[in-house]
Structures are given as C-alpha cells and as structure tokens.
Short mmCIF file of C-alpha atoms in Angstrom, two decimals:
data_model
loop_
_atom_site.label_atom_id
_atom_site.label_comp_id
_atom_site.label_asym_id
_atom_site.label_seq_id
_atom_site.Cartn_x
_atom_site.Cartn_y
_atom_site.Cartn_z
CA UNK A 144 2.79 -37.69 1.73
CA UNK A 145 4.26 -34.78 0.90
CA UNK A 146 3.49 -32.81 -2.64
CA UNK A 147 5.69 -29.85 -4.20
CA UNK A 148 4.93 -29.00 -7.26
CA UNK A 149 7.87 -27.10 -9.14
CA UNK A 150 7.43 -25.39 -12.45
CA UNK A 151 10.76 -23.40 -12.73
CA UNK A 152 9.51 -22.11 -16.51
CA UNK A 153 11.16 -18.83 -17.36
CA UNK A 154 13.03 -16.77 -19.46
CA UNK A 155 15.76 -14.86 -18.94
CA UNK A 156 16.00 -11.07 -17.21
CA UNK A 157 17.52 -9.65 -21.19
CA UNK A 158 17.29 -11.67 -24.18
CA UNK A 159 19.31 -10.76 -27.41
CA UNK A 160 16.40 -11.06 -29.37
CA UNK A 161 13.69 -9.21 -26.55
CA UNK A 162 14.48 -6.65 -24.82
CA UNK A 163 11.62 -6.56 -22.55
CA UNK A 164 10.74 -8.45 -19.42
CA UNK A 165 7.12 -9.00 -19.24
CA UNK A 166 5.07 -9.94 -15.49
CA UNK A 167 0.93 -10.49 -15.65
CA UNK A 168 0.61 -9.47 -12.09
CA UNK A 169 -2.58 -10.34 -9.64
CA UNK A 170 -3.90 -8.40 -6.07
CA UNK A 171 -6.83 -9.53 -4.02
CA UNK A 172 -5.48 -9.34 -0.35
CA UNK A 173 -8.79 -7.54 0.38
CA UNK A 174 -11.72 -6.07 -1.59
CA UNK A 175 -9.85 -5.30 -4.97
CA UNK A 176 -9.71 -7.37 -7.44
CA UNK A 177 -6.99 -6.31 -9.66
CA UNK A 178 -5.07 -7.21 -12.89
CA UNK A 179 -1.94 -5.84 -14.63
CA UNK A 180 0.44 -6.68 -17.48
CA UNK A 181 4.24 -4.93 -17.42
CA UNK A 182 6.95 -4.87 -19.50
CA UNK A 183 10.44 -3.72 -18.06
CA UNK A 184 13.04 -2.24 -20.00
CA UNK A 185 16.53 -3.75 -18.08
CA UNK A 186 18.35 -1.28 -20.36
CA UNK A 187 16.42 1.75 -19.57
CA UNK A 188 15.11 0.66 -15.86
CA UNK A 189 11.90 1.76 -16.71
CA UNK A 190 8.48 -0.34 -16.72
CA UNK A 191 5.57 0.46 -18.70
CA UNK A 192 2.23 -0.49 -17.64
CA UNK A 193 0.44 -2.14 -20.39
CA UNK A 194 -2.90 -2.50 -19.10
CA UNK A 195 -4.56 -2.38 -15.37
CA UNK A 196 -7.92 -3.62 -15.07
CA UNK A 197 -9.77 -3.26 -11.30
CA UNK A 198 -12.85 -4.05 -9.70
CA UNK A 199 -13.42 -2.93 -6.05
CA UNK A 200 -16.03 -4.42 -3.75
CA UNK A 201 -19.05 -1.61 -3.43
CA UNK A 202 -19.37 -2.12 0.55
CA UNK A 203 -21.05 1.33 1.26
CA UNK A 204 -23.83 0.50 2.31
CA UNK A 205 -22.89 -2.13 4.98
CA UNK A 206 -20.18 -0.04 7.21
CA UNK A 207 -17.70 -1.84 6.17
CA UNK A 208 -15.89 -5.04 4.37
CA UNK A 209 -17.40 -8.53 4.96
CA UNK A 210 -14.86 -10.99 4.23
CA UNK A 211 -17.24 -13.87 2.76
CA UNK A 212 -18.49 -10.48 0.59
CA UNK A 213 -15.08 -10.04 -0.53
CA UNK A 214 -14.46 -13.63 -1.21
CA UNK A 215 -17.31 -13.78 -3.60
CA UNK A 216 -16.33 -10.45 -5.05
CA UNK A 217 -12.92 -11.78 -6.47
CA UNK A 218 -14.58 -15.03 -7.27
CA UNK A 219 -16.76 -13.42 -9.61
CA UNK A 220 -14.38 -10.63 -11.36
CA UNK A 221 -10.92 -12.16 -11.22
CA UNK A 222 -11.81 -14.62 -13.87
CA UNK A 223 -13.38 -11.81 -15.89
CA UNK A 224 -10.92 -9.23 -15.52
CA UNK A 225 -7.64 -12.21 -16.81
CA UNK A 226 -10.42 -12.81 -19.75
CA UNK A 227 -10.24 -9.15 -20.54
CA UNK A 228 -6.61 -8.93 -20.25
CA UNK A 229 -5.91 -11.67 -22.47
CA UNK A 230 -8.49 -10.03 -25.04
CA UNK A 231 -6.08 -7.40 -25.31
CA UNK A 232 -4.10 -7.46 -28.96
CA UNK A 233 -0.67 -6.15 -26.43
CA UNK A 234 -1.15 -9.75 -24.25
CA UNK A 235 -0.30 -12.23 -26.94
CA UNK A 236 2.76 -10.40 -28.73
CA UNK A 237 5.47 -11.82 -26.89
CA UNK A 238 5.52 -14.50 -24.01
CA UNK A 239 5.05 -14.18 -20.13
CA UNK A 240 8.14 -14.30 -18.56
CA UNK A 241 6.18 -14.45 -14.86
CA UNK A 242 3.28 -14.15 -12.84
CA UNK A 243 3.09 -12.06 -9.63
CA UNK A 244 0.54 -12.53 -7.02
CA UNK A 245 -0.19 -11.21 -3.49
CA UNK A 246 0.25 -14.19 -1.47
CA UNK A 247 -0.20 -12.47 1.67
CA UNK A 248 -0.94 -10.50 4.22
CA UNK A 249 -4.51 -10.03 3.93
CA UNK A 250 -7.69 -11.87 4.03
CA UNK A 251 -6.84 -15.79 3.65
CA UNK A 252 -10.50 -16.15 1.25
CA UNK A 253 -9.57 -13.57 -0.75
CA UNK A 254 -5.91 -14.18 -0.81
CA UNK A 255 -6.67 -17.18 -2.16
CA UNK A 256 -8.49 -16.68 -4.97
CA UNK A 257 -5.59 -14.94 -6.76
CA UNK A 258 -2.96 -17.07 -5.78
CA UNK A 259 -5.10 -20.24 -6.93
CA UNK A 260 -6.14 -17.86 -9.98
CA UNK A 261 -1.99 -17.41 -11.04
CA UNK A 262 -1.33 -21.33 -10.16
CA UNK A 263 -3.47 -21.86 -12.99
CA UNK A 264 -2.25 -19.98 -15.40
CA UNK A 265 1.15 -20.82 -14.72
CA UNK A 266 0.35 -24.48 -15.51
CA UNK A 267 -2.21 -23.17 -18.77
CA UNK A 268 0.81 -20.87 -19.98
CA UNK A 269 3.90 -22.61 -18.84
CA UNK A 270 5.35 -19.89 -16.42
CA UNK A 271 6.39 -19.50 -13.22
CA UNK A 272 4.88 -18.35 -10.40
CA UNK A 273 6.43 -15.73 -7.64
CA UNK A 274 4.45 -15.09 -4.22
CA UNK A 275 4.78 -10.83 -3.43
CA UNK A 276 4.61 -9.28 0.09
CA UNK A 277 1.83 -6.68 -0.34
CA UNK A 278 3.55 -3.91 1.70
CA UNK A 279 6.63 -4.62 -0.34
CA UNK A 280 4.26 -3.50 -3.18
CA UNK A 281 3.11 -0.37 -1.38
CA UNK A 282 6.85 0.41 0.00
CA UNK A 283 8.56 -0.16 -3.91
CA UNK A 284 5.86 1.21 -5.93
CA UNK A 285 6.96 4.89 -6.05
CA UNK A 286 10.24 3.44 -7.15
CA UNK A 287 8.70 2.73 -10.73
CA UNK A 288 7.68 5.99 -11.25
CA UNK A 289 10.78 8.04 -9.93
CA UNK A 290 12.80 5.68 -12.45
CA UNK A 291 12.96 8.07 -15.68
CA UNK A 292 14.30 10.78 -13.81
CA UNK A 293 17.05 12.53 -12.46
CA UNK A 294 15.11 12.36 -8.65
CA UNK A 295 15.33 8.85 -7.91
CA UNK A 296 14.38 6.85 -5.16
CA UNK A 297 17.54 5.47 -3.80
CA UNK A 298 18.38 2.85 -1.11
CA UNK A 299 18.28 3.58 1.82
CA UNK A 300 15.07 5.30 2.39
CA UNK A 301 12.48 6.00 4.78
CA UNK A 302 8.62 5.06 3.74
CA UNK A 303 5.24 6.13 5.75
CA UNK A 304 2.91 2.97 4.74
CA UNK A 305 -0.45 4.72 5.24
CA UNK A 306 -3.42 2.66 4.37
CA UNK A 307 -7.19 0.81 5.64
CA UNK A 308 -5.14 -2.07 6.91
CA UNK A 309 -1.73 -0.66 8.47
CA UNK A 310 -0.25 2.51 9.65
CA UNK A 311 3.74 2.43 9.93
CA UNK A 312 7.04 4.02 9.39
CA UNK A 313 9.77 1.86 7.56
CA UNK A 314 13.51 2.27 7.13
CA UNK A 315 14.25 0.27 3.85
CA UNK A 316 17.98 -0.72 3.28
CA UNK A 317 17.83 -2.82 0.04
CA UNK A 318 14.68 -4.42 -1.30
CA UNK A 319 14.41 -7.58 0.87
CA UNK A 320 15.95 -5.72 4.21
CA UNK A 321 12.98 -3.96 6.25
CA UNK A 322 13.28 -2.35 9.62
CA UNK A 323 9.83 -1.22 11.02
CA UNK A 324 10.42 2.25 13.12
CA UNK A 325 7.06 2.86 14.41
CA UNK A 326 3.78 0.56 13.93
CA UNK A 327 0.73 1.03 15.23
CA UNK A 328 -0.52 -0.79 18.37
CA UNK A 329 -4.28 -0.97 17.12
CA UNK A 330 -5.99 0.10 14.16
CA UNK A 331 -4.49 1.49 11.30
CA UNK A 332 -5.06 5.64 10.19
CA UNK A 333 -7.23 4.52 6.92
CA UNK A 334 -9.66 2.50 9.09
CA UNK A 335 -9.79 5.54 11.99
CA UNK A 336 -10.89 7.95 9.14
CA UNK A 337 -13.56 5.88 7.73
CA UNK A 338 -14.97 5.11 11.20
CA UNK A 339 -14.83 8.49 11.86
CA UNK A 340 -16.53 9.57 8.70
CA UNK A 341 -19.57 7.36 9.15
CA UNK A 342 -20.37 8.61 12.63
CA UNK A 343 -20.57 11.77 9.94
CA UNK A 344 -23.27 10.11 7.79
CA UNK A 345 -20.95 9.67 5.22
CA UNK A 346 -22.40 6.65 2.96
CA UNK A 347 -19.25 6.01 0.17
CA UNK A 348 -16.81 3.09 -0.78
CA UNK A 349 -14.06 5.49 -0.14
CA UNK A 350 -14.59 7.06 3.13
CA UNK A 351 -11.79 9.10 3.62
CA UNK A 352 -11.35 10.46 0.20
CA UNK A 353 -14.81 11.93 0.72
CA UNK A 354 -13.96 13.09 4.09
CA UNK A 355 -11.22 14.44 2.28
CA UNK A 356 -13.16 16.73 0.36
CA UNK A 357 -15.31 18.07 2.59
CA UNK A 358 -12.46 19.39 4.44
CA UNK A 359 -11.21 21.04 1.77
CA UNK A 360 -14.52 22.54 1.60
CA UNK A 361 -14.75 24.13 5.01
CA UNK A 362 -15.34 27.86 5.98
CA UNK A 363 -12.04 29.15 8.18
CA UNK A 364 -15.15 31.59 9.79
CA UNK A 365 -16.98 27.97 10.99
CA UNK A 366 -15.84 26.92 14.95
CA UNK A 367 -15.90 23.21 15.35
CA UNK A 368 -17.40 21.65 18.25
CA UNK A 369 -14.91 19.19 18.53
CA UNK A 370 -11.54 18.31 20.41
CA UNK A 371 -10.11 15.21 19.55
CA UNK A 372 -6.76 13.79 21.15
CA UNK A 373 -3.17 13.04 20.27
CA UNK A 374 -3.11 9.83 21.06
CA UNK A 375 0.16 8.59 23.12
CA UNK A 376 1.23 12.21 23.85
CA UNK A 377 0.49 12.71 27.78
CA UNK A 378 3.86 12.67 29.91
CA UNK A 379 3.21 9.31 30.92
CA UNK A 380 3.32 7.45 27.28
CA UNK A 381 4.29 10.29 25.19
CA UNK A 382 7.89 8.45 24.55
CA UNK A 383 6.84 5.60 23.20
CA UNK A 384 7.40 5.03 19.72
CA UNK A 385 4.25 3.87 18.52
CA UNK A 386 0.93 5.07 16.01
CA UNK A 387 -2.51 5.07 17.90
CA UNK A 388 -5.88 5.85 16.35
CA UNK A 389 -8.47 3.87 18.28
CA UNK A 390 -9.03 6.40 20.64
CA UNK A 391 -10.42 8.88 18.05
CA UNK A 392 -13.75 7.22 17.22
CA UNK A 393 -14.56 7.31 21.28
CA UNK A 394 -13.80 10.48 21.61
CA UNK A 395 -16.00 11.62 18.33
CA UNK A 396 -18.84 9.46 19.46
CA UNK A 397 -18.83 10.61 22.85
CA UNK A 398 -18.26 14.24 21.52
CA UNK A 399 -21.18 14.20 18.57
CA UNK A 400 -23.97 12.86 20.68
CA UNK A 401 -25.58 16.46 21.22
CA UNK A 402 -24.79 18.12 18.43
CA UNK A 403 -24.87 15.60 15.47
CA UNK A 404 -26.85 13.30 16.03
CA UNK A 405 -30.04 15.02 17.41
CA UNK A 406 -31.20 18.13 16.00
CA UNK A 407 -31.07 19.76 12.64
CA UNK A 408 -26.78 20.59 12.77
CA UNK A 409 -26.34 16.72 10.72
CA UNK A 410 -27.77 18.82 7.58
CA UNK A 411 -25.27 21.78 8.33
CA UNK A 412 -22.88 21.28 5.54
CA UNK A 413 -20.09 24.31 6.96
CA UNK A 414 -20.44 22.35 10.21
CA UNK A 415 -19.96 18.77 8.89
CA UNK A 416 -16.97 20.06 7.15
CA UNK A 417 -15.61 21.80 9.13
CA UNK A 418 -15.71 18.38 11.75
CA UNK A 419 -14.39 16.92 8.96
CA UNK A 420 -11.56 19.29 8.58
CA UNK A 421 -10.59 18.28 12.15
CA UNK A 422 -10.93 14.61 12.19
CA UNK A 423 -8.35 14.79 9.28
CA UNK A 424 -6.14 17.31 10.44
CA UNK A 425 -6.15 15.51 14.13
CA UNK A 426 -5.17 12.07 12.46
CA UNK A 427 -2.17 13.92 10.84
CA UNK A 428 -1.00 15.90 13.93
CA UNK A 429 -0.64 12.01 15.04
CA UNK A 430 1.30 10.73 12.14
CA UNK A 431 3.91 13.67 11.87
CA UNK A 432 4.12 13.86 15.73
CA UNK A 433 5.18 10.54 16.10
CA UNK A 434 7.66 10.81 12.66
CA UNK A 435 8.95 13.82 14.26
CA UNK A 436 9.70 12.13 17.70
CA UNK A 437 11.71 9.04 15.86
CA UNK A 438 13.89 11.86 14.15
CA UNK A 439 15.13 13.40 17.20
CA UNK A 440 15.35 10.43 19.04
CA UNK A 441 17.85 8.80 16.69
CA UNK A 442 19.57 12.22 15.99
CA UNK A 443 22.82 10.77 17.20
CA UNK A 444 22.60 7.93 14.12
CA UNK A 445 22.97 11.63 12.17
CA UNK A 446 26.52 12.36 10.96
CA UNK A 447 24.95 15.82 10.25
CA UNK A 448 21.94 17.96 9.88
CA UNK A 449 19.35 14.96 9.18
CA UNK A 450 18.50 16.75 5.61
CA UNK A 451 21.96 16.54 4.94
CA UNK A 452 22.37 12.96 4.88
CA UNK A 453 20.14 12.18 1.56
CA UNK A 454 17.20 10.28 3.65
CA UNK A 455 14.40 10.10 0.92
CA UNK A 456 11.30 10.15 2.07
CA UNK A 457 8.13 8.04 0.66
CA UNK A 458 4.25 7.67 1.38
CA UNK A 459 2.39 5.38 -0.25
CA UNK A 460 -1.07 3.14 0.57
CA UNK A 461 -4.17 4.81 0.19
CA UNK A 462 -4.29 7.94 2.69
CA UNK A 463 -1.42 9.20 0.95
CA UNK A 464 -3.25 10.31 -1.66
CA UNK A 465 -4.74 12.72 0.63
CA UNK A 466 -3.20 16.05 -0.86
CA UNK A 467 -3.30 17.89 2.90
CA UNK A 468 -1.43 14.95 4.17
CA UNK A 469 1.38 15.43 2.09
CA UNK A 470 1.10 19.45 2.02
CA UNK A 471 2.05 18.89 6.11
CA UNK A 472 4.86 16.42 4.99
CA UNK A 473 6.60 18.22 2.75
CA UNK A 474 6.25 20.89 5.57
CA UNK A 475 6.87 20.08 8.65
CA UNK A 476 9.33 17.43 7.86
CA UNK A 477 11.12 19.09 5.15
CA UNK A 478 14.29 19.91 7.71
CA UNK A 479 14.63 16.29 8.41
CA UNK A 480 14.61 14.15 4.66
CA UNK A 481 15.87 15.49 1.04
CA UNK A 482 12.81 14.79 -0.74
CA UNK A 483 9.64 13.45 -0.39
CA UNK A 484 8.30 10.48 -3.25
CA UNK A 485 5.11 9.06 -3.50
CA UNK A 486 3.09 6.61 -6.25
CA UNK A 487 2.83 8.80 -9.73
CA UNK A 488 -0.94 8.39 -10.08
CA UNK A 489 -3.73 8.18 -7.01
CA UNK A 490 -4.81 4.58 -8.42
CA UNK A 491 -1.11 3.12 -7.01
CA UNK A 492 -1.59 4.01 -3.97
CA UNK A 493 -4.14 2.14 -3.08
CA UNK A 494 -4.06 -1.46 -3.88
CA UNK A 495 -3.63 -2.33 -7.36
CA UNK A 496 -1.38 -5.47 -9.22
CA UNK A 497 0.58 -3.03 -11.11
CA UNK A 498 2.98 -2.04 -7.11
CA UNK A 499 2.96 -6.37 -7.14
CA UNK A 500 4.15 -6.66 -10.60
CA UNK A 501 6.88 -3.48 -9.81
CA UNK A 502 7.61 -5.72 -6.37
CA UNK A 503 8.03 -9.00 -8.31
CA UNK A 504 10.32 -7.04 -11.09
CA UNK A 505 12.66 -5.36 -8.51
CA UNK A 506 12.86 -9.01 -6.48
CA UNK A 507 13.95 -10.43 -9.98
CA UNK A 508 16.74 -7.94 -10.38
CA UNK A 509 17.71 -7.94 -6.59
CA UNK A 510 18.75 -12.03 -7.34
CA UNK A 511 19.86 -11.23 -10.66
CA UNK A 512 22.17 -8.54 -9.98
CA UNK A 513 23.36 -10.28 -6.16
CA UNK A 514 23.60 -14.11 -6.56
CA UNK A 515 23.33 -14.42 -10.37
CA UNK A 516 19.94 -16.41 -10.31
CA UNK A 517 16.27 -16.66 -11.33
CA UNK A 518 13.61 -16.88 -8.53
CA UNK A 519 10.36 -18.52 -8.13
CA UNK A 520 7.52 -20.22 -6.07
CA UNK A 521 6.43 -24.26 -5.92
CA UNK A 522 2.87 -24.41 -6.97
CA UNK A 523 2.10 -25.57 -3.65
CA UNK A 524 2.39 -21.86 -1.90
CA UNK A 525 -0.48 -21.07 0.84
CA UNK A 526 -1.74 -17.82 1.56
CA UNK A 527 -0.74 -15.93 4.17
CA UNK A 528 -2.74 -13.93 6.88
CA UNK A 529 -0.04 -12.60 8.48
CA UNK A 530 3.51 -11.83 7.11
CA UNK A 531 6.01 -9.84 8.93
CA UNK A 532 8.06 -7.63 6.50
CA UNK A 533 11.14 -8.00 8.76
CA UNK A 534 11.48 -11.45 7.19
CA UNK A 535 10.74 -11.92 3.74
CA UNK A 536 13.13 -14.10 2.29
CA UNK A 537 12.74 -17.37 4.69
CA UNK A 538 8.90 -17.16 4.96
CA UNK A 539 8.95 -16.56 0.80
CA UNK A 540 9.97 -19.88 -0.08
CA UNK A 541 11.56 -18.67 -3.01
CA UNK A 542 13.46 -21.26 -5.18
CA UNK A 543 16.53 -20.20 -7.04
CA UNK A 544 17.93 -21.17 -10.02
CA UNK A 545 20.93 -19.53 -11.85
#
C-alpha cells in the first residue's frame, strides 16, 4: 500500500502584516550537525541569520570519519542543538514559514537523522517541509552575502565547489539549471589534503586548515624534498577535462619514506612546513590548471575577451577558505572572469544549515517569481546518497501549490 503524507502548511512569500519570511534550516549530510533560523527580507533581498548553532564530529584521532560515528554524533546533538534554538527569545516571535533540510547527497545514517529530525517538527509546528541539494547550498551560499551590495552575484556564473567530499567546476544558469564542467574522477581536493597531512603527523579535525598554516609558516631559504605531480597533465591525458588527486598521497608516501618517517627530520618544523607548503601549492597548480584548460578550450563560446563577458566567478566548500587558494584565483584567473565571490564568513563554507536555509529561500522565490506557486516535500521523502545536480527538479519531488 502506498503512503504519502502531504502537509502543504505555509504562509505566503510577503504578508501585509509580516514582512519577513522565516526558514529553521537543518544539515547533517556528514559529520556536522548543524542548525539555523533566517528571516528574508523579499523587499530588501537580504536574509539575516538569526542564530546558527553547530556541532562537528571530533574524528582526529581515528584518521578519518566513521559513518556509524557520525550517525551517533547527530543522534546525540541534533535534538540538543533544535532545543537550544527554540530557547532562543528571537524563535517564538513570529511563525515558521518552512523547514529546510539536506536530504541528500551524503551519508544515508546521517542524512537521515535530519530529515526525520524536520519531519517532526513539521508535524509538532504545522509547517512544511522542503528537501535541499547540499551542493546547491555550497553553489548559492555566496549569493546571500553579495546581496546588500552593489557587486552581486548574478546568473549566469561559474562556481569552483571545493570541499572533503567533491572537487568540481560548475556553470550555473538559473538556480535549478546546473552544468558540471569538470568533476573529478576520484577523490575530491579536501580529502587529498587531509591524507596528505596525516602522512605529516598532523593529528586535527581540520586537516587542511592546519596544513594551511604551516605553509604559511615556511622559510623561502628551506628546499623541500619533495616533487609531487600534476595529475592528468602528460601528453597522453593532459586534454581531458577532468580533476585528479589520488595520485598525490602515492607519490608523498613513496617520497617521505627516507626522510620523514625515519630519523629526526619529522621534528623539523621549517621542513614539515615547508612539505606542507608544497602539498598545498601542488593541489592548486591542479585546480587552476585544469580551470585554465576549460577556458581556452571553450574560447570560441566567447563573444570577446572572456573578462569581458561578466562571467562571475565563485568558490565555496571548505578549501576555499584557504586564503592562498584564492590569492592564486584572483591571480591567475583574473584575465578570464569579472570578479571572484566567495561565502562572507569561513563558517559558510564549510557545511553549515544557514547555505540550506539560503538554498531553500532562493528555490522559494525561483517558483514564486516563475510559475506563481509555493513548493514543498510529502513527509514521506528518503534520503539520498547520491544526487546528481544536473537534475534537481524531477529527483526533488517537489509539490506545488499556487
């Protein structure tokens, strides 16, 4: 027999009385557990971020995330972090016009502990529920910020979604129309880095960001032992459009043996950071190579110089935080894009509920603005492991109603 459960509770995008459209919005596609409430201003465009409460898996000392770890991780603090959200004296003055929730792609345990998490509260406060891609969250969320100025992010634009869990270069043409340029045909950069950095020693929840700053620590006198690749560069595969970053943790491994790993150089600091320095900057010859390569071989879709034609370019997901990566953006891609965008604070770009609640919001006004209707999801919405971005509106499920 089949069940679908609809609650199609909601209130209106602008009410004469309200002016503000408020989202409770909920992320645990992988080891954070995160909360946020948002109102958005229709008049103004602009959303303000009420409160964002997180709690992030401490998986340092294991090498990595274990999913039935992460599972119980959300189990525990999602619950918590809604009860400290609704302590909040902002949560009760005006009503919940919807819930956002990561419905996928990500872990399926985790996944599910938020969706089931914003099922119930959608029946215990009598509002609708709307399922979020959580790369549409990453690709939208510098959006949010760039809205009170005169530099906005306008469609179409180009996005570098750099993160622990994917690595690729998007052309977005509206918000529910996707094309993925360049993806990468193994592991993703954020992954590669923290690989990397434990063959280092380096013991940390966040990897890369302490990689980070021991590059940015090194000595320009220090010579590094090292050589690492450029993955997919050698004549015979250096056209194809694709990211690569297995190969670097081989190649470090086979490369650190003799002068990590046995004798006293793991305590030389200048040395570690300066291997450091290299890892990073070897990544990011990767990334801009490849970026670079797409450019010229689409120059004929160029009317003119490619600066000239208003491209925007974004980065968002957690490596693009990293303050040398987007030093060598603005850089060496400056002569190809007009600007260059990314998430206002460090805490949006890696996962957090507040780029879910901005997704959710934009969706809203996408079906508001095109086809004059409300959307939301049947309570009976699974999570999902995979979810390709190409196709977001049939595999959504949204319903509509104007």
């Amino acid at each position: 027999m089949s069940l679908s459960l609809i609650r199609p509770v909601f209130h209106s995008m602008v009410k004469e009385t309200r002016q503000l459209y408020r989202v409770l919005a909920i992320e645990s596609s992988c080891d954070d557990s995160s909360v946020a409430l948002l109102d958005y201003d229709e008049n103004t465009g602009m959303a303000n971020i009420i409160s964002h409460l997180k709690s992030t898996l401490n998986s340092s000392l294991v090498g990595g995330i274990i999913p039935t770890e992460a599972l119980l991780h959300h189990q525990q603090t999602m619950p918590l972090l809604i009860d400290r959200m609704m302590q909040i004296p902002q949560f009760n003055d005006c009503p919940l016009d919807l819930i956002a929730v990561t419905r996928g792609p990500g872990m399926v345990g985790p996944l599910s502990v938020g969706l089931n998490l914003a099922k119930g509260l959608s029946l215990g406060l009598s509002t609708s529920v709307l399922g979020v891609h959580h790369m549409l969250g990453h690709l939208l969320i510098p959006r949010m910020s760039s809205s009170d100025t005169s530099n906005q992010i306008n469609f179409p634009f180009i996005s570098l979604l750099a993160s622990g869990g994917h690595t690729m270069l998007v052309l977005s043409k509206d918000v529910l129309n996707h094309e993925i340029l360049i993806d990468t045909i193994d592991i993703a950069i954020g992954d590669s880095l923290d690989k990397c950095g434990r063959e280092l020693g380096i013991k940390a929840n966040m990897i890369a960001k302490e990689m980070e700053i021991m590059a940015s620590q090194r000595r320009n006198k220090v010579h590094s032992v090292i050589n690492l690749p450029n993955p997919l560069s050698m004549a015979h595969n250096k056209n194809k459009l694709s990211f690569s970053f297995a190969s670097y943790i081989t190649s470090l491994k086979n490369q650190i043996k003799d002068t990590l790993i046995h004798g006293t150089n793991r305590r030389d600091s200048l040395l570690l950071n300066q291997i450091a320095y290299d890892i990073q900057e070897s990544h990011f010859d990767h990334l801009i190579y490849k970026i670079k390569q797409w450019v010229q071989k689409n120059i004929h879709l160029y009317d003119t110089e490619p600066s000239q034609m208003g491209l925007q370019f974004i980065a968002s997901g957690g490596v693009s935080s990293n303050k040398r990566l987007r030093y060598r953006l603005e850089n060496e891609l400056k002569p190809y894009f007009k600007s260059f965008h990314y998430p206002e604070q460090n805490d949006l770009c890696t996962d957090n509920a507040v780029m879910i609640g901005w997704a959710a919001i934009e969706l809203v006004k996408h079906f508001k603005i095109k086809e004059g209707c409300t959307i939301y999801n049947s309570l009976d919405i699974l999570p999902l492991r995979k979810w390709d971005l190409t196709d977001l509106v049939n595999i959504s499920r949204w319903n509509k109603q104007k």
